[in-house]
Structures are given as C-alpha cells and as structure tokens.
Amino acid sequence: MDNKDMDILNMLMDDGRMAFTEIAKKLKTSESSVRKRVKKMEEEGVIKGYTTNINTSKLGYGVVALTGFDTNPEDFLSVAQSLCEFEEIKKVYTSTGDHMIMTEIWAKDGKELSEILFNKLGTIKGIKKICPAIILEQLK
Amino acid sequence: MDNKDMDILNMLMDDGRMAFTEIAKKLKTSESSVRKRVKKMEEEGVIKGYTTNINTSKLGYGVVALTGFDTNPEDFLSVAQSLCEFEEIKKVYTSTGDHMIMTEIWAKDGKELSEILFNKLGTIKGIKKICPAIILEQLK
DNA sequence: TTTGAAAATTGGCCTAA
DNA sequence: TTAGGCCAATTTTCAAA
C-alpha cells in the first residue's frame, strides 16, 4: 500500500466501475500497472468487493432505519446471528455504546418496518430492547 | 422496475463490476437487454452509482465509529452541513430517534478518533452532545 | 512495459409486441 | 412507443513475452 494504491482506491471508491485504462490515464501510468495493483489489493483483502448504490426510495423502500438492539449478555451472539438471516436487515454490526448490536433495515413503509420489528423479529429469543432511528436524509 | 430489473440489481449489488455479458448469461437473456435496463436505471436514479468496499482496518483505519450528534434545533442544519465537510466523516444522515444526526467516522486509532471528536469538531458551533459507538465487527 | 488476441462495451438500426 | 435483437466499430481486459 503506497500512495499510488491509495489514489487508485479513492478513484474506485468514487466509481467502482471505472475502467483500469481510465484510472491509468488519470494517474499517468499504465493500464497493466493499475490492474496488477488492484488485483493485489483484492487478494490481500484491502478491497473486499464492489457494490452498487441504490436509491432505496425509488426502489420502493420508503423507510430505512438504523436500529439498535439490546440483549442479555448471554443471548448476544445468538441474537446477532439470527438478525443476519433476515433479508430485510441489510447490515449488522456489533458495537460499543448504547446498543451492542446495530443494524440497517430496509422496509417499504412504516407499516412494514413495524411488522418486521415487532412481529418477524419477535421469534428471536433474548432481545431486550429495540431502538429504531428512521433515516430522514442522507447528506453524505 | 420489474423482476428482471430487480434480478440485475441484486447481481450488481453483489458485484458492482460484473460485466453485462456475464449478468446476461446468468439471467439467460441478452447483453443488450441487460445494458439497456441498467442504463435506464442509472438515468432514473434507481442506481446512484458504484463503489468499492474497503477493509478499513487493512487500510490503516483501526476504528470506525457510528457517531450520533445532538444539537439545538436552530443549529441543526448548519451542524449537519459542517460535519459533511470533514474528510474523516464518511457518511452523514439526519434521522429520528435519540440523535438527530448520525455519522460514520473513520480513524486510524482511538487517539485519532478522540482528536477528531473533541478537537477538530470543537470548532463547530451548536453541538450539544456527541455519542460515539465504535464498531467491533461487521457481521453482515 | 509492451504487445496482441479475446472479450466487453457502445451506438445505431431494426423488428415485434 | 418501448423492450429486445443484431451488427460493426471501438475500447478494455488479460496474459505472455
């Protein structure tokens, strides 16, 4: 990892589909150099993968909620793993702070979110508290 | 937006650099169909863009913190906009729940995070409370 | 780093529903 | 009118030298 790798990474984070030839042109280097560096970063795991940013509301997901979960310490791991299995829950983190588990949940509307939180997740044993924060706007 | 669009989208979310020809092959359709649908979704804004997922710790960012900010109502907007300008703050949301502003901050270590939170952001007028939650592990 | 073949992208034009 | 098929030119990828 040097500055050149970092430059490549920044461009790829900005546009994950940018062609290697174009990156090379902007960085005034060769395409093969760029490609080999990217491959190396992929193999080393610096680059975990590529993804597509979605406008959730245009896709019909009107509600995205950052949702914290509190559990009993002994149920913590099993709850976290159970949450991962739900299709509606897009991200699951363990963290310090108010809630040991933080998630990102996509739902069509408030009704669906409520259904997910209070019905579907009701089957999980050990959840003590659910703290949803609905995202109003992504500024950055 | 129909099922075919959704299938394409799911593949692109899973691998943002997948070639249209490959998507077409897996979906048993033609490359031109895939290409035209993707272009349409880009134009309609369903697809906002493409990015690269980074292993933050391998990049030297040992600490990623979901950080909530509380402000006085009258300072809310200016605080949110100021936060956007910091390079270390990768995401800024306005939200309901405990904190009106939620952010994701990348730092090399605890020392750097502390410096960002309590020195750099000290110049912003109107922040009442800072609530950082350090991410321990991303399970999904 | 350079080179050349294979693969993918792009744009235009056409047909069919 | 819109989605998809087809073709040809260009660009990109990829591996070997």
GROMACS .gro file of C-alpha atoms (C1' of nucleotides) in nm, chain B residues 4 30 32-33 36-37 40, chain D residues 2-7 13:
model
   14
  144LYS     CA    1  -3.576  -0.868  -1.432
  170SER     CA    2  -2.919  -1.094  -2.393
  172SER     CA    3  -2.826  -0.564  -2.488
  173SER     CA    4  -3.129  -0.617  -2.272
  176LYS     CA    5  -3.035  -0.102  -2.170
  177ARG     CA    6  -3.206  -0.182  -1.841
  180LYS     CA    7  -3.237   0.318  -1.772
  299DT     C1'    8  -4.093   0.055  -2.571
  300DA     C1'    9  -3.813  -0.355  -2.498
  301DG     C1'   10  -3.515  -0.651  -2.712
  302DG     C1'   11  -3.217  -0.839  -3.109
  303DC     C1'   12  -2.834  -0.772  -3.419
  304DC     C1'   13  -2.417  -0.594  -3.610
  310DT     C1'   14  -0.912  -0.675  -2.034
   0.00000   0.00000   0.00000
